[in-house]
Tab-separated table of C-alpha atoms in Angstrom:
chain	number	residue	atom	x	y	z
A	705	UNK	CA	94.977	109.513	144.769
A	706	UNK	CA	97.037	108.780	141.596
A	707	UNK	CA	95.438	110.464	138.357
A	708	UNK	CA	95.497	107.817	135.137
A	709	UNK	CA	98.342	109.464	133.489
A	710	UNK	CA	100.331	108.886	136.983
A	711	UNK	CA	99.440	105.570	137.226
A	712	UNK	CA	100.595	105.245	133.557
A	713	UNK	CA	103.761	106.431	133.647
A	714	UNK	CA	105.263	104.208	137.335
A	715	UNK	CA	106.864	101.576	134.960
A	716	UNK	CA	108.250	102.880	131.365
A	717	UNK	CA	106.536	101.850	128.409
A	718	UNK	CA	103.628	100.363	130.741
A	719	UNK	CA	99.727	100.797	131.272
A	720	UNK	CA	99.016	98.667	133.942
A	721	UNK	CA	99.912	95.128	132.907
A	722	UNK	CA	99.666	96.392	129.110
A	723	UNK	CA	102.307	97.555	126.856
A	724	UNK	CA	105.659	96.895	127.010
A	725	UNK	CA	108.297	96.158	124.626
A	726	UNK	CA	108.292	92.462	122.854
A	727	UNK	CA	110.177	92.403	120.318
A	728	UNK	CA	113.299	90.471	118.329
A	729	UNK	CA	117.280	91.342	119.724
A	730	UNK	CA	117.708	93.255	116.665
A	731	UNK	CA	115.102	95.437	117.319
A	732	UNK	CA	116.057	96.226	120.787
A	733	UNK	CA	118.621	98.936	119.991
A	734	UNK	CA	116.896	100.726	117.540
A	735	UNK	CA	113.952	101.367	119.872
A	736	UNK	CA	115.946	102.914	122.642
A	737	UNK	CA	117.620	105.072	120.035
A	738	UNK	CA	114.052	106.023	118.766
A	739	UNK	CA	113.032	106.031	122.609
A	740	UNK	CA	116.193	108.832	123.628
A	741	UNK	CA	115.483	110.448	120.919
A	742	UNK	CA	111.889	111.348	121.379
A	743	UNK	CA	112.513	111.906	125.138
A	744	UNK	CA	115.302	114.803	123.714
A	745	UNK	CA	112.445	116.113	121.063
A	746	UNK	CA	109.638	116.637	123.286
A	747	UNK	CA	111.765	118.848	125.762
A	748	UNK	CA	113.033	120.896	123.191
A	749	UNK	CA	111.221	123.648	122.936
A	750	UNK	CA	112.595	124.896	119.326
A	751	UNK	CA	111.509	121.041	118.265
A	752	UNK	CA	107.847	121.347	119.643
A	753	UNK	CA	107.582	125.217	117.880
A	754	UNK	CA	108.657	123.921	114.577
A	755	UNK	CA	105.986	120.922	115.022
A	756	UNK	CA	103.212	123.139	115.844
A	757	UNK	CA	104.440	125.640	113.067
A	758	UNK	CA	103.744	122.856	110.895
A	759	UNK	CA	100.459	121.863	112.292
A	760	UNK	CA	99.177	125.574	111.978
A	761	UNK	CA	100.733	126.903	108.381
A	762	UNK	CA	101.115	123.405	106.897
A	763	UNK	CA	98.295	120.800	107.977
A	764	UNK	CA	96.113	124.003	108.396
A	765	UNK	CA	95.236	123.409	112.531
A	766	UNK	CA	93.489	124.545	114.389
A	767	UNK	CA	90.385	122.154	112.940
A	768	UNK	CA	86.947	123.584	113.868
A	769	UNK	CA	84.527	122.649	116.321
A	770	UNK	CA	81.406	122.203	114.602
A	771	UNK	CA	78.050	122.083	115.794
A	772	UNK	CA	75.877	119.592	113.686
A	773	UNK	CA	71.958	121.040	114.454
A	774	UNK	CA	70.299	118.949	111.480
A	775	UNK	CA	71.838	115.686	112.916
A	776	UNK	CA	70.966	116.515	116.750
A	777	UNK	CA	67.604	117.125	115.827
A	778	UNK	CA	67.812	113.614	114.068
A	779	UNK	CA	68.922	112.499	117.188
A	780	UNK	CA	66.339	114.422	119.440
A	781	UNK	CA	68.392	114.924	122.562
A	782	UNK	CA	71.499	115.818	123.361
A	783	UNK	CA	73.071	118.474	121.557
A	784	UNK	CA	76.500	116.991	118.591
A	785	UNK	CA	79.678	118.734	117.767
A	786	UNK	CA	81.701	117.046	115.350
A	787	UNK	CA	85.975	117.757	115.784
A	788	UNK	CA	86.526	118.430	112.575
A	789	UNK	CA	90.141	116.134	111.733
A	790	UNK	CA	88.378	115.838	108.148
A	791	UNK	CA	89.459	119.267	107.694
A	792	UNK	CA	93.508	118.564	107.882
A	793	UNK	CA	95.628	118.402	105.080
A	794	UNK	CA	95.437	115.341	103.405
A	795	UNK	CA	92.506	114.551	105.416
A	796	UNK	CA	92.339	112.724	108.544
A	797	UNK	CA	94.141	112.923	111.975
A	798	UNK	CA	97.207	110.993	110.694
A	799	UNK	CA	99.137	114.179	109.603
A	800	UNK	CA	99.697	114.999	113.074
A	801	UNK	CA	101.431	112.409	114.056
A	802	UNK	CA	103.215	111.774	110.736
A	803	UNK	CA	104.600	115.387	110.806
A	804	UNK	CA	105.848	115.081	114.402
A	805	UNK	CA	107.628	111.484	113.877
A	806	UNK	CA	108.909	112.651	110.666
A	807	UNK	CA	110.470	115.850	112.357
A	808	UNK	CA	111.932	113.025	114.369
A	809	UNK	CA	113.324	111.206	112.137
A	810	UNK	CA	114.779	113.977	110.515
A	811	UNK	CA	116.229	115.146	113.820
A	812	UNK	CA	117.790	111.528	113.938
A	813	UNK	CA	119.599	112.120	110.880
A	814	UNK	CA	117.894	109.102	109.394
A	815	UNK	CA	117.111	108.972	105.353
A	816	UNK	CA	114.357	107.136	104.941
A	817	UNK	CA	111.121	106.632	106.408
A	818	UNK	CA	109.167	103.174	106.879
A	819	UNK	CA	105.461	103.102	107.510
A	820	UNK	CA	102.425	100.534	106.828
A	821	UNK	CA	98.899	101.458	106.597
A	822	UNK	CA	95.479	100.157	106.131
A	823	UNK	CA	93.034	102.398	104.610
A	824	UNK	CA	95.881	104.534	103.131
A	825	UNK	CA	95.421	107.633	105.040
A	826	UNK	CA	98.559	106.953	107.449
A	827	UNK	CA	100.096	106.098	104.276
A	828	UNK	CA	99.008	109.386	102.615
A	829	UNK	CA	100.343	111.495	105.016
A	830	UNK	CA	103.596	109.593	105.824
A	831	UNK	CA	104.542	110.214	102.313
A	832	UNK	CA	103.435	114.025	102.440
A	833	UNK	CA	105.632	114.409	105.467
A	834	UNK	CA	108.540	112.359	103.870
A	835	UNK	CA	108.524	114.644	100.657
A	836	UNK	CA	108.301	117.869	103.081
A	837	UNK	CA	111.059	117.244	104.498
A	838	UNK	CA	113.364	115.568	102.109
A	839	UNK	CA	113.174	112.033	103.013
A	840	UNK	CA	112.873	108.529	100.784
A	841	UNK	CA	109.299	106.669	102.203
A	842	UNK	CA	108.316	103.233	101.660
A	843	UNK	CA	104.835	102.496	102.922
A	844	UNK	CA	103.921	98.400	103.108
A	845	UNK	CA	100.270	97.555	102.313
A	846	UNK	CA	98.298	94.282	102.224
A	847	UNK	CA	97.022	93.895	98.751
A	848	UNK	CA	93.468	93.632	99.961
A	849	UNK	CA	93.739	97.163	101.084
A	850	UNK	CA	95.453	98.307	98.222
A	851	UNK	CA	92.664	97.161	96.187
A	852	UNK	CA	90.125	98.667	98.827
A	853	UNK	CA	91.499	102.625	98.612
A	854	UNK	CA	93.018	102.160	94.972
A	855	UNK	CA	92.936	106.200	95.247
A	856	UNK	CA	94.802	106.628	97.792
A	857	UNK	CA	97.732	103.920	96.457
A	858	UNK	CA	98.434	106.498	93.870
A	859	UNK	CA	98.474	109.683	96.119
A	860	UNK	CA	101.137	107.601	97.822
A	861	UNK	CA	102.909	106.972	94.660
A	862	UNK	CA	102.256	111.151	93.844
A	863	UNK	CA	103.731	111.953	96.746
A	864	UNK	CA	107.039	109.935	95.875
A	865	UNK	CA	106.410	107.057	97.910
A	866	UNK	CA	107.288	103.994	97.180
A	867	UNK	CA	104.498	101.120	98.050
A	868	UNK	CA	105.142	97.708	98.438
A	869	UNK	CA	102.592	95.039	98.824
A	870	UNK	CA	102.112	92.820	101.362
A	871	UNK	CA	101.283	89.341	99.920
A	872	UNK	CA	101.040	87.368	103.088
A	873	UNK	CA	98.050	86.560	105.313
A	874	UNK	CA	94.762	88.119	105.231
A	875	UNK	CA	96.632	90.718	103.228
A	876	UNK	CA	95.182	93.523	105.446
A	877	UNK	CA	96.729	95.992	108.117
A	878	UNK	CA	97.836	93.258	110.125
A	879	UNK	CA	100.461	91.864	107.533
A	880	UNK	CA	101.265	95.093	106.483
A	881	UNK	CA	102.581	96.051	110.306
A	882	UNK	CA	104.917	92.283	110.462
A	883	UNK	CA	106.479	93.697	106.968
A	884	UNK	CA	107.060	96.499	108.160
A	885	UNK	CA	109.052	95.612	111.120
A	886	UNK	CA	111.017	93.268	109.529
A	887	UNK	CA	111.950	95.580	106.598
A	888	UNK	CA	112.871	97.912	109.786
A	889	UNK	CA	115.087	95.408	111.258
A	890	UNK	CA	117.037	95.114	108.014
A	891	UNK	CA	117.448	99.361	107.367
A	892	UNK	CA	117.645	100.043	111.611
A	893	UNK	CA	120.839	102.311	110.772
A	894	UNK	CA	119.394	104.361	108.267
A	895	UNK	CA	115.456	104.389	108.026
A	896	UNK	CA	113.520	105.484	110.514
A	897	UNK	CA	109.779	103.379	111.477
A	898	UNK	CA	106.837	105.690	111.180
A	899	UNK	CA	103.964	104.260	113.126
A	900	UNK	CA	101.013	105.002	112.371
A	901	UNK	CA	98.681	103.906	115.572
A	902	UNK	CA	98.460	104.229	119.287
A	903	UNK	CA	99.892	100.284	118.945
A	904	UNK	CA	103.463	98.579	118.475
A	905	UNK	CA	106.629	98.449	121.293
A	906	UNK	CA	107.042	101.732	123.378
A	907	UNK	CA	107.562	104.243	122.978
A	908	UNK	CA	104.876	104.294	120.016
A	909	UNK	CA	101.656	104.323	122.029
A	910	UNK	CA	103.263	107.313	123.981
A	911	UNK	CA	104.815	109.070	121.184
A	912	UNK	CA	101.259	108.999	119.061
A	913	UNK	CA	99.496	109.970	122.333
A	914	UNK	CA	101.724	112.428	122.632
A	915	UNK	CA	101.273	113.744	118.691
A	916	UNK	CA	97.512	113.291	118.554
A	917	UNK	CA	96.859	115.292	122.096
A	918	UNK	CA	96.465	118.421	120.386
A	919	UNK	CA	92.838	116.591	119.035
A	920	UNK	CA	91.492	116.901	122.486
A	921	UNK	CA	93.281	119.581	123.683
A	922	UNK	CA	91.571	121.953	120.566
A	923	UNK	CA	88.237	120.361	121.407
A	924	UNK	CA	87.999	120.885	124.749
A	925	UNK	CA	89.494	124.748	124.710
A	926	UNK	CA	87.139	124.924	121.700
A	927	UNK	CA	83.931	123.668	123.090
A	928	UNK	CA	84.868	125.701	126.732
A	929	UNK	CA	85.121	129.463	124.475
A	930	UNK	CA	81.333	128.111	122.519
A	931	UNK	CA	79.681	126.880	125.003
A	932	UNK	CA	81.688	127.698	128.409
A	933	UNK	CA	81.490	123.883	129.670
A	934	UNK	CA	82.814	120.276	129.094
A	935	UNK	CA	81.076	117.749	127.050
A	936	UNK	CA	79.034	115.149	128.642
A	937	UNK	CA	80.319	112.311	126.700
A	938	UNK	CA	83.472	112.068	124.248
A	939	UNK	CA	83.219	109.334	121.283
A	940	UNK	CA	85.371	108.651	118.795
A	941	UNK	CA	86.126	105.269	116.792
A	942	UNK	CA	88.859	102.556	117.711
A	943	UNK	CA	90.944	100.162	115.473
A	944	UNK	CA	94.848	100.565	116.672
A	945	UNK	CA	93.276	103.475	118.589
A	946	UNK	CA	94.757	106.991	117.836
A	947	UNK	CA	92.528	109.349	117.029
A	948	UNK	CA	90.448	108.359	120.185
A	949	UNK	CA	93.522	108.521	122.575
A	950	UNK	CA	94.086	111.741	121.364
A	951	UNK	CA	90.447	113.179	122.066
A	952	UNK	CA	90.523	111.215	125.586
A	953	UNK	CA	93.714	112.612	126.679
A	954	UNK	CA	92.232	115.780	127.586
A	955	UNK	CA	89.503	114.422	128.928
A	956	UNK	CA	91.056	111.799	131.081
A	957	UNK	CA	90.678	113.504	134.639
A	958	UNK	CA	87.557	115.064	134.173
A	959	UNK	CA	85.354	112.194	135.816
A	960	UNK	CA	82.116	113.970	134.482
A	961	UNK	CA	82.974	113.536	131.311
A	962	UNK	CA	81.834	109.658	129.885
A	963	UNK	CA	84.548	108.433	127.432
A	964	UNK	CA	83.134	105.734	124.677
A	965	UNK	CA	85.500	104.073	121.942
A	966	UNK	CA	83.870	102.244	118.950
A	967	UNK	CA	84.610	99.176	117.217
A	968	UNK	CA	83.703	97.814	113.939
A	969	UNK	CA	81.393	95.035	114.554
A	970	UNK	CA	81.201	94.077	111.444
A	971	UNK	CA	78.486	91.699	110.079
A	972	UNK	CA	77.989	91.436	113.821
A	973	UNK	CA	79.645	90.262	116.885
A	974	UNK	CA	78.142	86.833	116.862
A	975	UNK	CA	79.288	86.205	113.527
A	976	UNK	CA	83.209	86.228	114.077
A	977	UNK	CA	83.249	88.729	111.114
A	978	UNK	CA	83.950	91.626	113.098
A	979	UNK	CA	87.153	94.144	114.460
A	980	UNK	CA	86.403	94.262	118.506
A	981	UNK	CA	88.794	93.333	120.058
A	982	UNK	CA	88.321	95.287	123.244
A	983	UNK	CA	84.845	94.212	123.269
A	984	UNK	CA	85.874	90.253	122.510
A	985	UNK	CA	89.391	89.946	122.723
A	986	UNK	CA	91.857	88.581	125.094
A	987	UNK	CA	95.437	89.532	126.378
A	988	UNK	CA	97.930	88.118	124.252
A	989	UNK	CA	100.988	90.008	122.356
A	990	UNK	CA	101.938	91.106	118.850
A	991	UNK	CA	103.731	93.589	117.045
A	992	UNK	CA	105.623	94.483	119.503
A	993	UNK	CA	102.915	94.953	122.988
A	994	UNK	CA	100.846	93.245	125.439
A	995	UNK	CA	97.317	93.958	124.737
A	996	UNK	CA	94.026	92.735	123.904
A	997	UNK	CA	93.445	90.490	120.439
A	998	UNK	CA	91.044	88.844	118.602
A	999	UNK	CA	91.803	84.918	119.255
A	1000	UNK	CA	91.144	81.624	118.743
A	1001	UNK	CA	90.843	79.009	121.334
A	1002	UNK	CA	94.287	77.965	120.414
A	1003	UNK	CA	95.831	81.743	121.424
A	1004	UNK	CA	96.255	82.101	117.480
A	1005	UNK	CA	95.254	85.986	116.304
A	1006	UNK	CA	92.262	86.126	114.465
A	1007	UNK	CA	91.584	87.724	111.060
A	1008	UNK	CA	89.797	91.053	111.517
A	1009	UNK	CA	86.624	92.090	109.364
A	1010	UNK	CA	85.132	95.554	109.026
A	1011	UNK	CA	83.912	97.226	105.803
A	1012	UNK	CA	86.274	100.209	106.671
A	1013	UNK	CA	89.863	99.193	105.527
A	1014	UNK	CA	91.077	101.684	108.967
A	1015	UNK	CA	89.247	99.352	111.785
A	1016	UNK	CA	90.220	96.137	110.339
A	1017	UNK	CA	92.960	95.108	112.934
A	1018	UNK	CA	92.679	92.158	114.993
A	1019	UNK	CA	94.104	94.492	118.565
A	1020	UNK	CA	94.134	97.731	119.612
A	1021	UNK	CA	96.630	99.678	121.728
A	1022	UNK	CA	97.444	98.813	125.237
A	1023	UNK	CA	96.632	102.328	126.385
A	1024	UNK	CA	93.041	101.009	125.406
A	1025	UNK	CA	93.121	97.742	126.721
A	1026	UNK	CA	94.329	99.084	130.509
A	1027	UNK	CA	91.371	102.395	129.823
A	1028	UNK	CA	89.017	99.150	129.215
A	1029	UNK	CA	89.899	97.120	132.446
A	1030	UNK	CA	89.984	100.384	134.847
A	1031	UNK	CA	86.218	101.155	133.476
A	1032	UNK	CA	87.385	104.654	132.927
A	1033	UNK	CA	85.988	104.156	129.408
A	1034	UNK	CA	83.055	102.550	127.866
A	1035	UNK	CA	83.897	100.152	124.458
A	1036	UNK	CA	80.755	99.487	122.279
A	1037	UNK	CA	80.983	97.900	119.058
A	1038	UNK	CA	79.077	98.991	115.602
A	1039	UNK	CA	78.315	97.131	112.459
A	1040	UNK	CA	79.160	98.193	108.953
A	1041	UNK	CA	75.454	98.506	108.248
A	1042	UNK	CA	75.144	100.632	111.186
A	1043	UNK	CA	78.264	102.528	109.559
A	1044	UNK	CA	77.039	103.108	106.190
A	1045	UNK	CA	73.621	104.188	107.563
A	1046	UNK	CA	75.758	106.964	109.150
A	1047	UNK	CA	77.659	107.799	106.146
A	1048	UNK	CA	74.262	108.843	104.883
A	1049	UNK	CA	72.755	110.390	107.683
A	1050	UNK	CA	75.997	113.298	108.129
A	1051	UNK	CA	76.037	113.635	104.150
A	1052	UNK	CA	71.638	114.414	103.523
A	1053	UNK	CA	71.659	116.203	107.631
A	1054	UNK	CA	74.901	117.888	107.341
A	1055	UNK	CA	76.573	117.777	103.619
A	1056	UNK	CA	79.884	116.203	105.500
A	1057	UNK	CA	81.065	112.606	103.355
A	1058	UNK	CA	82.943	111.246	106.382
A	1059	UNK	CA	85.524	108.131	106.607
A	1060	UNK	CA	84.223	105.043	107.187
A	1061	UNK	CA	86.651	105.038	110.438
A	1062	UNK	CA	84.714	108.449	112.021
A	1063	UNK	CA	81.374	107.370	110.768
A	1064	UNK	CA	81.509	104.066	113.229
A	1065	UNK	CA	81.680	106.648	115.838
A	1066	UNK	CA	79.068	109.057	114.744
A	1067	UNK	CA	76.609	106.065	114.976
A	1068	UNK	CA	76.756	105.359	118.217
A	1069	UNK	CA	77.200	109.416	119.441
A	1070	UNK	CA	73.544	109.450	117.512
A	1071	UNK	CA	72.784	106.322	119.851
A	1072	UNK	CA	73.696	108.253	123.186
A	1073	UNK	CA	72.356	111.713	121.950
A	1074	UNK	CA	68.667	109.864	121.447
A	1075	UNK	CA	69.009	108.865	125.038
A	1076	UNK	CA	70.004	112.133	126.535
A	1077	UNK	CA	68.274	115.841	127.412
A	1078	UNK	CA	68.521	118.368	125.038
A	1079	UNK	CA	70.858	120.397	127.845
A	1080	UNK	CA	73.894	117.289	127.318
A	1081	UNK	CA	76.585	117.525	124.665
A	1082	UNK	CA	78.261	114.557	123.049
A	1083	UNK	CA	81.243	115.627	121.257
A	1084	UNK	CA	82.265	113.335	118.057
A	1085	UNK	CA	85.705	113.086	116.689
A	1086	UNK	CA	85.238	113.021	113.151
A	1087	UNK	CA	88.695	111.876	112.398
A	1088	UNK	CA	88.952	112.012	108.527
A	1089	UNK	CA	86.862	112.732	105.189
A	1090	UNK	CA	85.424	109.942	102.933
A	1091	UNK	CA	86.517	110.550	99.736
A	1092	UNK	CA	88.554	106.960	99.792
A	1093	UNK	CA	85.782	105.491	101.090
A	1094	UNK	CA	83.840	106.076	98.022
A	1095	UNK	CA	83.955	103.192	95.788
A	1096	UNK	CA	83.122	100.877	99.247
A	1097	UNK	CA	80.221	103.040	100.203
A	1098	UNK	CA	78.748	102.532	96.234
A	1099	UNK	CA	79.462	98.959	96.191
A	1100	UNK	CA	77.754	98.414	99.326
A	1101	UNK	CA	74.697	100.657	98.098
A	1102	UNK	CA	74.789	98.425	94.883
A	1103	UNK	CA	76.270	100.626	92.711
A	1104	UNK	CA	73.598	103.677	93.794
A	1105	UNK	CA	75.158	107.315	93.972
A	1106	UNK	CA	73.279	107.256	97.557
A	1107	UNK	CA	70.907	104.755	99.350
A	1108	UNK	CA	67.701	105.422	101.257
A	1109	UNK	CA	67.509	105.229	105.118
A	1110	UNK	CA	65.290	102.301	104.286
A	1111	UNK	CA	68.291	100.408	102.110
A	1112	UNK	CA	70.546	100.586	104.923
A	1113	UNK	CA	68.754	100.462	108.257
């Protein structure tokens, strides 16, 4: 029998009927180049060395494993270690695959890197790649989420980047990615398109997979040396998607191992106000892939909601969508209050301020621990810190420093 990643890789670019490669003539060339030349890259042994140099002396890998005791007993089952992604340099997951498509670029010969972002982090650590390694970065943002992480705007603009905002639309993530391509389309010859998700026109979904594998591949040699077994279940949160294909990737042949992704639910799923579109979207294509998307009856895309700028993206990647329709894993959806009620629980149980983004996913690893024996272990990607997050969290607690349990449940 075929394992996943076999079944994956028959047709190029393709996860079952997912994926793919939809995009304008102009484009066409410019992907194949990027295509060759990540083929050439990941074979390259001196290439790889120099990416994990950077990983260990620059970003400061490997993260730790940790093992969160005040939250499990919160939980009262199962025991909780939290992958600790917060801990990379400029804080989140991103910087791994920034540093390796950077490299990339660089190997390319391009000048200039072109990226988008939503809640700034891919942003952030686009531009700390760029200025590593000597190239110009222009980062598009929808002014909504420019006004959302205002901080991390001008750690962008620190960093040398150059951020343009995205006027069009719902002004969010979404927008951001269109500009982006286009702007690509125009600079093909010289700039190079960072992406910053598991999403877009292969060989993206690939190439991040490929860059955020070492997630997984820590926590699982990790959590074998502490505890000398695999976790029971694997969680970590979903917008485009990257941080939990990277966790999942190790995991992906290990049938006794349960895989969940979260969603932002929003205000709730029967409001329309929410980010799920595994859990209530339907195949369609944009930016570049067939996958699954929030739509209206008249196949129109929908306008994503979620309180964390990161989730609010109206698809996900088509490695998701195909890991959704072969059941190998579970989607669940979780609302911003849920969220923010997290946010508090890791800060009082466990003095961690996590992103919005990973604290989607701790909410729902609290939900499975409760149901499980104390002898199970849910592992939690915690895939970046909160610090942006902080002038959303206080406006949602009314202006408090922190809110009771009883404010937010």
């Amino acid at each position: 029998m075929k394992t996943l990643d076999e079944q994956m890789t028959e047709a190029a670019g393709k996860f079952g009927r997912f994926g793919g490669r939809f995009v304008p003539e102009t484009l066409m060339s410019p992907l194949s180049e990027v295509e060759r030349a990540f083929g050439d890259a990941i074979r390259d042994e001196e290439f790889m060395q120099k990416w994990s140099g950077l990983l260990r002396n620059f970003s400061g890998r490997p993260t730790p494993l940790t093992y969160a005791a005040r939250l499990t007993e919160h939980a009262g089952g199962a025991r909780i270690f939290l992958k600790r992604e917060d801990l990379n340099h400029t804080g989140a997951h991103k910087i791994n695959n920034a540093l390796g498509q950077a490299l990339l670029a660089k190997r390319m010969g391009k000048k200039k890197v072109l990226a988008e972002t939503g809640a700034g982090q891919h942003g952030v650590a686009s531009a700390t790649a760029a200025a590593l390694l000597g190239l110009a970065c222009d980062v598009y943002m929808g002014e909504e989420d420019m006004c959302r992480q205002e901080l991390n705007v001008f750690r962008m603009q620190l960093l040398g980047a150059r951020v343009i905002p995205v006027t069009t639309g719902s002004r969010t993530l979404k927008d951001a990615t269109n500009e982006a391509l286009r702007a690509w389309s125009r600079q093909a010859e010289t700039a190079y398109y960072l992406l910053g998700s598991a999403v877009g026109p292969h060989p993206y979904p690939r190439m991040v997979k490929t860059f955020q594998r070492v997630i997984g591949d820590e926590a699982r040699a990790q959590l074998l040396e502490a505890e000398g077994r695999l976790p029971d279940h694997a969680v970590a949160c979903v917008g485009g998607g990257s941080n939990a294909i990277g966790l999942f990737a190790a995991f992906l042949d290990d049938r006794s191992v349960s895989l969940h992704g979260v969603e932002a639910a929003g205000e709730g799923l029967h409001t329309g106000r929410h980010a799920a579109a595994v859990c209530q979207g339907r195949p369609g294509i944009l930016h570049g892939m067939h996958s699954l998307f929030l739509q209206d009856e008249t196949g129109l895309v929908k306008q994503a909601h979620s309180v964390s700028a990161g989730l609010d993206y109206p698809g996900v990647g088509p490695e998701h969508a195909f890991l959704h329709e072969t059941g190998r894993v579970r989607y669940a959806a979780v609302t911003d209050r849920e969220a923010l009620h997290a946010v508090d629980l890791l800060c009082r149980l466990e003095g961690i301020l996590p992103a919005l983004e990973s604290a989607h996913a701790v909410a729902e690893a609290v939900k499975i621990a409760s149901r499980l024996p104390k002898d199970k272990v849910v592992l939690v990607c915690l895939s970046g810190r909160g610090d942006k997050d902080v002038g959303t969290i206080r406006d949602a607690w009314g202006g408090k420093a922190h809110a009771s349990f009883e404010d937010v449940v």
